[in-house]
Coordinates of C-alpha atoms in Angstrom, one line a residue:
X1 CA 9.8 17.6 9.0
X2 CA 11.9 19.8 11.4
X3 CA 10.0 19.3 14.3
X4 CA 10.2 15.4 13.7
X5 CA 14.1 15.2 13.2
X6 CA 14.8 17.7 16.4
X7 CA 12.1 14.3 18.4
X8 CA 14.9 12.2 16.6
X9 CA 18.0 14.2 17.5
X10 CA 16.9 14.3 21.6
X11 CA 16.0 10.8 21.8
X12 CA 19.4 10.3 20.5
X13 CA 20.7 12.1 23.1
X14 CA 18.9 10.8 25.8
X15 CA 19.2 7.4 25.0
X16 CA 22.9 7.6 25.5
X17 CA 22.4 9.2 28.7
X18 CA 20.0 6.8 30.3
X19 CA 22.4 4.8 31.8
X20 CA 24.1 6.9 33.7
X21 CA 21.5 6.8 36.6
X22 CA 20.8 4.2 38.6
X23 CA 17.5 2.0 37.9
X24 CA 14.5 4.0 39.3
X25 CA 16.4 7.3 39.2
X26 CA 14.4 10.3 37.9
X27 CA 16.0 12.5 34.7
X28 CA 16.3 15.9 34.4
X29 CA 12.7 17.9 34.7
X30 CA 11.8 18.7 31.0
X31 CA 11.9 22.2 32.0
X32 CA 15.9 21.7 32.2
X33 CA 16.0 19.5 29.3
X34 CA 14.2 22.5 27.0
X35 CA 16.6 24.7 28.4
X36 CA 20.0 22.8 28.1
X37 CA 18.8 21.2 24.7
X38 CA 17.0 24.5 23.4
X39 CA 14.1 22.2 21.9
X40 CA 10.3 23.1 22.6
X41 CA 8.2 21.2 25.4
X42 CA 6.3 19.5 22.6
X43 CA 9.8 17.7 21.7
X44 CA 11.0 16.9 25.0
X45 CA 7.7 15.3 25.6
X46 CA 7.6 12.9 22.6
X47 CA 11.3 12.4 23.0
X48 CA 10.6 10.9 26.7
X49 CA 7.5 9.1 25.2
X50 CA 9.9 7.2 22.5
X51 CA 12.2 6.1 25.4
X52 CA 8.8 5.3 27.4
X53 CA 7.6 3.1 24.8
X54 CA 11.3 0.9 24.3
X55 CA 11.3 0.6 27.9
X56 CA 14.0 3.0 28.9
X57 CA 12.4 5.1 31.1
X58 CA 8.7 5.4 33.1
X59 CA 6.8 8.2 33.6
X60 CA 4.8 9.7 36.0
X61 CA 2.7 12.1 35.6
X62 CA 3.3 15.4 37.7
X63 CA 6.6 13.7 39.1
X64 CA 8.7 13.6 35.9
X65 CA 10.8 10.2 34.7
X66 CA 12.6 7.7 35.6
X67 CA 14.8 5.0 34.3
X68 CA 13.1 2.3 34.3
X69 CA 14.4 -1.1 36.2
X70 CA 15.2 -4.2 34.9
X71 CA 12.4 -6.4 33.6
X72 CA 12.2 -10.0 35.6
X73 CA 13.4 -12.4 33.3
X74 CA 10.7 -14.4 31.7
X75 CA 9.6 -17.9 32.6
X76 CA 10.3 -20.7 29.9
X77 CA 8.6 -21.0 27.5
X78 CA 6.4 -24.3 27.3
X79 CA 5.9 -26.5 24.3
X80 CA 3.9 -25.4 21.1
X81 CA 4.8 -27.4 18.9
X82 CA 1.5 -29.3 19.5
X83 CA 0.5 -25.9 17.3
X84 CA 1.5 -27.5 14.3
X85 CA -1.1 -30.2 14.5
X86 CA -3.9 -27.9 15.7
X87 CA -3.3 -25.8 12.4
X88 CA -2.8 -28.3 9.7
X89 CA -6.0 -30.0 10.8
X90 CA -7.8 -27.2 10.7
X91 CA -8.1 -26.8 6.9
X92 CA -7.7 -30.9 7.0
X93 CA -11.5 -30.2 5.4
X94 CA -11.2 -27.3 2.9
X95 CA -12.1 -28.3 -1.0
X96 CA -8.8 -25.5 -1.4
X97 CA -7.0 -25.0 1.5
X98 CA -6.4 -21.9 3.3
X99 CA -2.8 -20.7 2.8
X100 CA -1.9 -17.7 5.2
X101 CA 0.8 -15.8 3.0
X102 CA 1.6 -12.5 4.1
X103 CA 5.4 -12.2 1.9
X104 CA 4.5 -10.7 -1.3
X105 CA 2.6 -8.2 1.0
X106 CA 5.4 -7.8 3.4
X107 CA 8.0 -6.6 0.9
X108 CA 5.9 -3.9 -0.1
X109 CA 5.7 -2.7 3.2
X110 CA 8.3 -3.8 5.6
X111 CA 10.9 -0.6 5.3
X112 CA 14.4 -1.9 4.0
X113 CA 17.5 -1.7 5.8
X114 CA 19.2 1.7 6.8
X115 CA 20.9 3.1 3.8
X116 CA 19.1 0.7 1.4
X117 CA 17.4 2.7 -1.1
X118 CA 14.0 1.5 -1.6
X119 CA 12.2 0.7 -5.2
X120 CA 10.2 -1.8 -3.5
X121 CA 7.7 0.2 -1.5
X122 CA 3.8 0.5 -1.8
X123 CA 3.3 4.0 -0.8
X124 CA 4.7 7.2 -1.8
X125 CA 7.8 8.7 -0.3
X126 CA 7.0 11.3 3.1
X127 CA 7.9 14.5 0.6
X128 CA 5.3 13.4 -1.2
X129 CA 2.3 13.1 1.3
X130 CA 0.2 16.0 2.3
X131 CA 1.4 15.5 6.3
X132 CA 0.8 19.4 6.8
X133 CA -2.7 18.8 5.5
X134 CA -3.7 16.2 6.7
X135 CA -2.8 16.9 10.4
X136 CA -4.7 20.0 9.8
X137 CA -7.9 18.0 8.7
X138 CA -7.3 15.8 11.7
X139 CA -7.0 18.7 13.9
X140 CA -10.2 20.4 13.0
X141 CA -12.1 16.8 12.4
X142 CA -11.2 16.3 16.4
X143 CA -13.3 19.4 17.0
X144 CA -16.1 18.7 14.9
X145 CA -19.3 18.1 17.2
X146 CA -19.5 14.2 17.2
X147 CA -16.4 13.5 16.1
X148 CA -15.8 10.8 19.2
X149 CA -18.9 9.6 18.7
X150 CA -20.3 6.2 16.9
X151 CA -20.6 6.9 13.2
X152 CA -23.4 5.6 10.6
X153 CA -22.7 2.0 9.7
X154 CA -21.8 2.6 5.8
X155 CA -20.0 5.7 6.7
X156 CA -20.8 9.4 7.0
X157 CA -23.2 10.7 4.4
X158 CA -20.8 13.2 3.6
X159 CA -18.1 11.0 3.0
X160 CA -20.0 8.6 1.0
X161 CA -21.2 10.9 -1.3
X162 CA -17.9 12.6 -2.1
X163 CA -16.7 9.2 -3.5
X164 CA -19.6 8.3 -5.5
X165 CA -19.2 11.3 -6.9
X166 CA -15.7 10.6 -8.3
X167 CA -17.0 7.2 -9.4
X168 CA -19.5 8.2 -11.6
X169 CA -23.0 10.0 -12.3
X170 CA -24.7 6.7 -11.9
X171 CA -23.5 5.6 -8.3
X172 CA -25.7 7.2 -5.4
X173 CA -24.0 7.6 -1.9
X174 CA -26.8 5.0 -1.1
X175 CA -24.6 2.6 -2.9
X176 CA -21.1 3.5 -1.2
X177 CA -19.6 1.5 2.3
X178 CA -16.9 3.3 3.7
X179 CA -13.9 0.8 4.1
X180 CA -10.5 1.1 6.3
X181 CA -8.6 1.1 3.3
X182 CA -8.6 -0.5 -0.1
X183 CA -7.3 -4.3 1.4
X184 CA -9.7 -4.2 3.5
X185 CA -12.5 -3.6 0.9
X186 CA -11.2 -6.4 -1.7
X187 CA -11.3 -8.4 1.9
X188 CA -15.0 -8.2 2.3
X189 CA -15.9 -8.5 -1.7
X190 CA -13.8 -11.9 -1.9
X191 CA -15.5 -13.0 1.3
X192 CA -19.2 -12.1 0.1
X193 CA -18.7 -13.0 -3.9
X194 CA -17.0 -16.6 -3.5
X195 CA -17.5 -19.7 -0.7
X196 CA -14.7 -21.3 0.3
X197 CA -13.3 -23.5 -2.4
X198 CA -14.5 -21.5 -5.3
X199 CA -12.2 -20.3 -8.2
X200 CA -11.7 -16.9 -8.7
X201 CA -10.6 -15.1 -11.6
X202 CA -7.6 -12.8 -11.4
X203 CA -5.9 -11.1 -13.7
X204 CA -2.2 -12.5 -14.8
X205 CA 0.0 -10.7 -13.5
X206 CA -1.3 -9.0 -10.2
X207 CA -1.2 -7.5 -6.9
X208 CA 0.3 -10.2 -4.7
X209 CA -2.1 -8.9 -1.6
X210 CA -5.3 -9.9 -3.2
X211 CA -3.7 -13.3 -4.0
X212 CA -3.2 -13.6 -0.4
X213 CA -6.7 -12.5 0.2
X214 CA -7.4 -15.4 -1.8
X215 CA -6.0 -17.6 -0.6
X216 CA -6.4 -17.0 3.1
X217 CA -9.7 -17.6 2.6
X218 CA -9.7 -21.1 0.9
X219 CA -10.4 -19.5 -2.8
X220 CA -8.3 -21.0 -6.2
X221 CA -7.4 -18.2 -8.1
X222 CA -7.4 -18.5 -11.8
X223 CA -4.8 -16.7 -14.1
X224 CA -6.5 -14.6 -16.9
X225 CA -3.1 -13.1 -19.2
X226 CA -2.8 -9.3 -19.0
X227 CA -1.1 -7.4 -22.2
X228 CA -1.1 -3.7 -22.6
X229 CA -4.2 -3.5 -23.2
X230 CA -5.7 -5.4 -20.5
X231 CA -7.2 -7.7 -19.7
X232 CA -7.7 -10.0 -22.9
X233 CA -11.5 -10.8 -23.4
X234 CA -11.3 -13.6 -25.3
X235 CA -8.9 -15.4 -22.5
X236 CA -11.6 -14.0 -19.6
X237 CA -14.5 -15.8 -21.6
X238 CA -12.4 -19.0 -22.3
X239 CA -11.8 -19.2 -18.0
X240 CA -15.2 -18.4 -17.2
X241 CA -16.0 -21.2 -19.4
X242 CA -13.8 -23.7 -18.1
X243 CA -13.9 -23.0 -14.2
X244 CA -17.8 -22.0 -13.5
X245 CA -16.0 -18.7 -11.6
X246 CA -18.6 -16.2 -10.7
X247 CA -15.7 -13.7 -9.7
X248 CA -13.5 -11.9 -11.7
X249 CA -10.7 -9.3 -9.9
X250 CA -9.0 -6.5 -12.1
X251 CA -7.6 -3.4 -12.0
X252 CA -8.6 -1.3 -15.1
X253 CA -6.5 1.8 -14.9
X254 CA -2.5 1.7 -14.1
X255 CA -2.5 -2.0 -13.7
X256 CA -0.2 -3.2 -10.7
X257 CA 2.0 -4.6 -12.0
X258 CA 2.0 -3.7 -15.5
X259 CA 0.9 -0.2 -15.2
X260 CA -1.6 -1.3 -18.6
X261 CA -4.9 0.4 -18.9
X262 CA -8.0 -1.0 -19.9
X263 CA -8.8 -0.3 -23.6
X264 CA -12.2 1.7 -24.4
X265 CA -12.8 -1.5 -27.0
X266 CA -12.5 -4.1 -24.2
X267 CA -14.3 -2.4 -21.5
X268 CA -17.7 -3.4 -22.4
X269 CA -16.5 -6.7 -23.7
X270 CA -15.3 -7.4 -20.0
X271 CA -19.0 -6.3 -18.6
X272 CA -20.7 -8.5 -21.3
X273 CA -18.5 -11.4 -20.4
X274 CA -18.8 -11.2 -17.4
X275 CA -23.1 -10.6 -16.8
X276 CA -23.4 -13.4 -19.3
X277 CA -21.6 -15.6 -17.2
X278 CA -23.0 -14.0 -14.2
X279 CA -20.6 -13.7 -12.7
X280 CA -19.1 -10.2 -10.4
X281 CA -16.6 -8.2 -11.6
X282 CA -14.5 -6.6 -8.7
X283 CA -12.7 -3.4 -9.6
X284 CA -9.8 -2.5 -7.8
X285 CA -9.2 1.4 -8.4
X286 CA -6.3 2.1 -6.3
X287 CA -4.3 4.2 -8.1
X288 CA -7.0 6.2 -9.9
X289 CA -5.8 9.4 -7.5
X290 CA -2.2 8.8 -8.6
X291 CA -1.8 9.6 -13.0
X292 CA 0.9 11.6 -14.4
X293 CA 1.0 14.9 -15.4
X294 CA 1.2 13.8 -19.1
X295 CA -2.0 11.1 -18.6
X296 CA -5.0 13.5 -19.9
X297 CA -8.2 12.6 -19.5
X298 CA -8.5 9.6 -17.5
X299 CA -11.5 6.7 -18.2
X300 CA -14.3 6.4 -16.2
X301 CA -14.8 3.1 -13.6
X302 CA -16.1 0.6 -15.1
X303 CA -18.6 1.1 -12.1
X304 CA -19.8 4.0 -13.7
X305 CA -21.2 1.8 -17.3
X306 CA -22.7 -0.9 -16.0
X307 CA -26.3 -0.7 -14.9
X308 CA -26.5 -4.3 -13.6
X309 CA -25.0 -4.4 -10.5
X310 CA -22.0 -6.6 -12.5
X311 CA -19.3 -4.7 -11.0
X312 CA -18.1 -4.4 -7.0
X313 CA -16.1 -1.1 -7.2
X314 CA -13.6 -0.5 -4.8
X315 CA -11.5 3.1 -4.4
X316 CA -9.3 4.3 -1.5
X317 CA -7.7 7.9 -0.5
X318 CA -4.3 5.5 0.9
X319 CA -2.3 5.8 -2.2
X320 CA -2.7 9.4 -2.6
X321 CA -2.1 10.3 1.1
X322 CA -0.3 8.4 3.5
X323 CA -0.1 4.4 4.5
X324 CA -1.9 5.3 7.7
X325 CA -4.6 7.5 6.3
X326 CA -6.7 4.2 5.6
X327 CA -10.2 5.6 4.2
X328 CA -11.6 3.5 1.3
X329 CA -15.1 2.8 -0.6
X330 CA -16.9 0.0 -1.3
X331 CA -19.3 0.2 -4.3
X332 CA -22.4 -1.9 -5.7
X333 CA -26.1 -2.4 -6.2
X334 CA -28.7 -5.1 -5.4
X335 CA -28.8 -7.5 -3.2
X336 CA -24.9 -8.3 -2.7
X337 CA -25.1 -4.6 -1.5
X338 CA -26.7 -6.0 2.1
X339 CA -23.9 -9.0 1.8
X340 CA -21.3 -6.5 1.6
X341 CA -22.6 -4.5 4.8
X342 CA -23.5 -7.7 6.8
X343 CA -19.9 -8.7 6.2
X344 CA -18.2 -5.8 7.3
X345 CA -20.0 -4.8 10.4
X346 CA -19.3 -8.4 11.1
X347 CA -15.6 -7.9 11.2
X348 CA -14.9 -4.3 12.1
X349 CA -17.9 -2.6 12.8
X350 CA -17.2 0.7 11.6
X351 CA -14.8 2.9 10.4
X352 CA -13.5 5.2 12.9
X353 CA -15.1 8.5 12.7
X354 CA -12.6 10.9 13.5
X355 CA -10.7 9.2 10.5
X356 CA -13.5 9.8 8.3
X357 CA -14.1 13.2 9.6
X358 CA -10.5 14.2 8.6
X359 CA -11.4 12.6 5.5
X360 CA -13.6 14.8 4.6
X361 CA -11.8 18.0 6.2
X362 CA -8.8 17.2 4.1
X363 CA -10.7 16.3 0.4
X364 CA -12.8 19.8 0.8
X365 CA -9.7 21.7 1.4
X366 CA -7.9 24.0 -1.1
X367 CA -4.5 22.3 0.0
X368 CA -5.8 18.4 -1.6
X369 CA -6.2 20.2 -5.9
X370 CA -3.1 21.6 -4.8
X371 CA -1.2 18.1 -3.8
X372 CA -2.6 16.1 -6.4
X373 CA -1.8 18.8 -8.8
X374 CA 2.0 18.4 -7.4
X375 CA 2.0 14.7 -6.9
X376 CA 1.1 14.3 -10.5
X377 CA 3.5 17.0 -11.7
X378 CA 6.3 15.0 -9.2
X379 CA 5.5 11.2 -10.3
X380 CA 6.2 12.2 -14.1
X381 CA 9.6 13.5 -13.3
X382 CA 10.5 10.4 -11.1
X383 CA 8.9 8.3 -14.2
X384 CA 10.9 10.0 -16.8
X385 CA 14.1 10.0 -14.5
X386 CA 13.8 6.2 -13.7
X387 CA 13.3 5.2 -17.4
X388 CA 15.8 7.5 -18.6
X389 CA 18.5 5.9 -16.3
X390 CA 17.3 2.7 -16.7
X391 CA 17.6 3.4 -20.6
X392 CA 21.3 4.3 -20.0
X393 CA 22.3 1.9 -17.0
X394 CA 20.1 -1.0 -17.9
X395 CA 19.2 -1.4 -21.3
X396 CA 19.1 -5.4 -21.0
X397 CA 15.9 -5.1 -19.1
X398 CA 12.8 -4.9 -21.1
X399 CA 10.2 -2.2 -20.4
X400 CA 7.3 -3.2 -22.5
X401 CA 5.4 -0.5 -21.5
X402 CA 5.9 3.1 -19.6
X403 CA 2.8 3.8 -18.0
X404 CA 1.2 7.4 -17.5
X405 CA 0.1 6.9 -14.1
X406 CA 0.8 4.7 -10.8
X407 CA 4.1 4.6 -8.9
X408 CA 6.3 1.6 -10.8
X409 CA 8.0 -0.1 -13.6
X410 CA 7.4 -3.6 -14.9
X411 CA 10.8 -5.0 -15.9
X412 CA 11.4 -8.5 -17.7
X413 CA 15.4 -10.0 -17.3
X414 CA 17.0 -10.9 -19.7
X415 CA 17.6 -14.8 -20.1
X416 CA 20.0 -16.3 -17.9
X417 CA 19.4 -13.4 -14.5
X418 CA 17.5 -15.2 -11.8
X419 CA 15.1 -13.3 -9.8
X420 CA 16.5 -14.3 -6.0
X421 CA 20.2 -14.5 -7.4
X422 CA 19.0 -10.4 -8.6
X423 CA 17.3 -9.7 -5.1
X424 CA 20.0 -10.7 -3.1
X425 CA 23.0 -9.2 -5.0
X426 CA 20.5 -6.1 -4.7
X427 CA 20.3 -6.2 -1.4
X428 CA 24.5 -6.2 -1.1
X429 CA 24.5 -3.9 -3.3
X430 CA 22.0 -1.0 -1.3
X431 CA 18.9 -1.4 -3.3
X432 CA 15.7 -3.0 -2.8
X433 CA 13.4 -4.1 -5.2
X434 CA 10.5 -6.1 -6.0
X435 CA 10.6 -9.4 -7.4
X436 CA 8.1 -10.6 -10.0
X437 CA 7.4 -14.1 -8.7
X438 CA 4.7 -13.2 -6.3
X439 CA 2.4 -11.3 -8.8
X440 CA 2.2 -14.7 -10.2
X441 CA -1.0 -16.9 -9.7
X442 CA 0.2 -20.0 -11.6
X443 CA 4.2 -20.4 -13.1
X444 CA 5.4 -17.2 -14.4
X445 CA 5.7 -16.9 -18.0
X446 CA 9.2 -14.8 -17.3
X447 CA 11.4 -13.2 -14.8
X448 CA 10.6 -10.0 -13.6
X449 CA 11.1 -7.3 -11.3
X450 CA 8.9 -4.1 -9.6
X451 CA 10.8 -0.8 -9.3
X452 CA 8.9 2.1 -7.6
X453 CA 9.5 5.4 -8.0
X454 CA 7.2 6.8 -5.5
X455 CA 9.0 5.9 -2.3
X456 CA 12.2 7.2 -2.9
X457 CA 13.3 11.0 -1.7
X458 CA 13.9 12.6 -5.4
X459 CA 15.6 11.6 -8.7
X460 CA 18.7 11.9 -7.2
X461 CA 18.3 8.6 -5.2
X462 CA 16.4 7.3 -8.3
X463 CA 20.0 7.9 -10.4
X464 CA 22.0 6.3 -7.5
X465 CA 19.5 3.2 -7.1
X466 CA 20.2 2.6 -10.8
X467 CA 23.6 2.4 -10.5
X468 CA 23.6 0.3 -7.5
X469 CA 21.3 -1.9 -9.3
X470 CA 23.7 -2.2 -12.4
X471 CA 26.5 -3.1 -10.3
X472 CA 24.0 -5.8 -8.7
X473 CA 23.1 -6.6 -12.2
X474 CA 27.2 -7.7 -13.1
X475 CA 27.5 -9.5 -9.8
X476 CA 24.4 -12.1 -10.5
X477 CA 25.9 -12.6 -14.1
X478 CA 29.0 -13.6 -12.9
X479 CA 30.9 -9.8 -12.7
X480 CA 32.5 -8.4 -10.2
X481 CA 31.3 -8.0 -6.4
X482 CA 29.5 -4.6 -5.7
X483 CA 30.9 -2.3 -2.4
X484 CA 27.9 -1.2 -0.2
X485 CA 28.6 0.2 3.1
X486 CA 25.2 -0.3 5.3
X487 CA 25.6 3.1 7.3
X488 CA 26.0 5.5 3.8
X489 CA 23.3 8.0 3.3
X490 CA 20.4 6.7 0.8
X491 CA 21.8 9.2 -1.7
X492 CA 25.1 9.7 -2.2

């Protein structure tokens, strides 16, 4: 973390100096800028690669570098708005069209403002990702023998057996794909379990990026009403019933959003409905890698009960690491096994190996017990802290339920607080969060929001979102204005 803010602090610096020489002439040697700055070579270097890459400066190799001259302005621009008729008759076709929706996505990811403290992200917060760990793993993967070489297809043996192991005794690591990630996984199931057109069965609500995934490719998702338990069996049975689906998508442990778990009673119900009206069952196990210290003894995959080939299991390392440490699984038997494979050699060929060679470097290291034994130990304390102020600040919104693993909070409003009147006077106020709107298939039986607790630095920030949300709160009910200045520190 040091060594990353002293890269920040120099390109600071040089930025402001840039313009002081003429287009084309060369900056100080980087043996002069480690002196006068007293930084290492290893920053100066990725300090001049930052102003290399925004087009400040060009360099040359054994000559040093140069500001960079002014770009030649750009031609106009022709006419594409003859686009617009190219793309809508496209899908003119489609039983369903395709709908390329990328928002309820892009709020998870898209980093807020400066000084906007930020319940709406995805991914745990940098203090909580093993970065001295993994760049270890990567540094010893890169001198594996082979490591730049073309991998296996599905993924190295190695690799593919440490995750059917955490799946269960009943998965081989003849039955595991290795994936870039978990989207891209639920990516290749949708496309092999359901043509264009089909319905498919989600639950209701749920992760807005396998809606999308839906979508994008021309499916009709279904709504199937989640409670605390679940999924509700009798519902899932009634919509297999009335669509013909032959897919059904959940997430059995920590639901997003809900944070519900699958209850032990319903688990086989789900597998019985579902091989009755044969029908696939794609598990989404994202945060399985994520419970609380106080969780105990988590359920197994459904994966791991059904001897049928029902269920298409999907798992990733993302959630536990870092958003760019995208190494996944893909899990299933029989014949849609080869579907699977043909499908994503199709579309990626393989995942690269040095990736999956860190993979492995980092899971068989003593540092990976140690973080998950800390990220679970942290995630309770940003739990407790988040509905303990919420408890206090908030006590108009309704938490149904506090879940024991996972990263959020599933909030309804109260009657009368509109979700975009909320977000915006949010925003004003130096918080971001997530609305509800896009975990929603169909119409939404309530308003909601998403706060995470993962992405934030502490539960010190978590106490001063709260209160920035409260005076966001008063403003959409009519109250009084809240003050945030843009250019404050997160916490305060």
């Amino acid at each position: 973390m040091k060594q990353s803010s002293s890269v920040a602090d120099l390109t600071d610096e040089l930025r402001k100096e840039v313009n002081r020489y003429s287009p084309g002439g060369k900056l100080p040697s980087s043996r002069a800028l480690v002196e006068r700055f007293r930084v290492s070579p290893v920053t100066v270097s990725r300090a001049l690669a930052q102003l290399a890459a925004e087009g400040l400066v060009v360099t040359r190799p054994g000559a040093g570098a140069y500001r960079a001259r002014p770009r030649t302005p750009l031609a106009a621009t022709g006419d594409t708005s003859w686009q617009e008729v190219a793309l809508s008759a496209d899908g003119a076709a489609d039983l369903v069209p395709r709908t390329v929706d990328a928002s309820g996505v892009t709020v998870c990811l898209a980093a807020p403002p400066p000084g906007v403290i930020e319940f709406s992200g995805g991914y745990p917060h940098p203090s909580l990702q093993p970065e001295k760990a993994m760049a270890a793993a990567l540094s010893r993967a890169g001198r594996r023998p082979g490591a730049w070489g073309r991998p296996p297809l599905d993924g190295l043996p190695e690799l593919r057996e440490w995750f059917a192991r955490g799946i269960g005794d009943t998965v081989t690591a003849a039955d595991v794909l290795i994936t870039s990630g978990g989207q891209s996984a639920l990516t290749t199931a949708l496309r092999a379990l359901a043509p264009p057109g089909a319905p498919v069965l989600v639950e209701s609500p749920t992760y807005p990026g396998m809606l999308a995934i839906a979508r994008a490719a021309g499916l009709r998702p279904v709504p199937v009403p989640v409670d605390r338990d679940g999924v509700r069996p009798d519902l899932l049975a009634d919509a297999f019933r009335a669509t013909g689906a032959r897919v059904f998508v959940c997430q059995p442990l920590f639901q997003n959003p809900t944070g519900a778990v699958l209850a032990a009673d319903r688990r086989p119900e789900v597998l019985r409905i579902a091989r009755e009206a044969g029908a696939f069952v794609v598990e989404d196990d994202f945060v399985r890698r994520l419970p609380h210290e106080d969780s105990g003894p988590l359920p197994r995959p459904l994966a791991a009960e059904d001897p049928d080939g029902v269920v298409v299991h999907v798992c990733s390392l993302t959630k536990a690491t870092s958003p760019s440490f995208r190494v996944g699984a893909l899990a299933a038997r029989g014949p849609v096994l080869e579907r699977l494979r043909a499908i994503q050699i199709v579309d990626t060929f393989f995942v690269p190996r040095p990736l999956q060679e860190a993979a492995l470097e980092l899971v068989g290291s003593p540092a990976w017990p140690r973080h998950q034994r800390t990220l679970s130990t942290e995630l309770r304390a940003r739990r407790d802290a988040m509905t303990a102020g919420l408890a206090l600040r908030l006590p108009e919104l309704a938490l149904p339920h506090i879940p024991s693993g996972g990263y959020h909070l599933w909030l309804r409003l109260p009657d009368g607080l509109d979700e975009p009147a909320l977000q915006s006077a949010a925003l004003r106020a130096g918080v971001a969060f997530t609305p509800g709107r896009p975990y929603f298939s169909a119409e939404p039986t309530a308003a909601h929001i998403r706060l995470s607790f993962a992405a934030v630095s502490g539960t010190e920030e978590i106490a001063e979102g709260l209160r920035r949300l409260r005076a966001a709160c008063d403003e959409a009910l009519g109250g009084p204005v809240p003050q945030f200045v843009r250019h404050t520190p997160a916490v305060l």
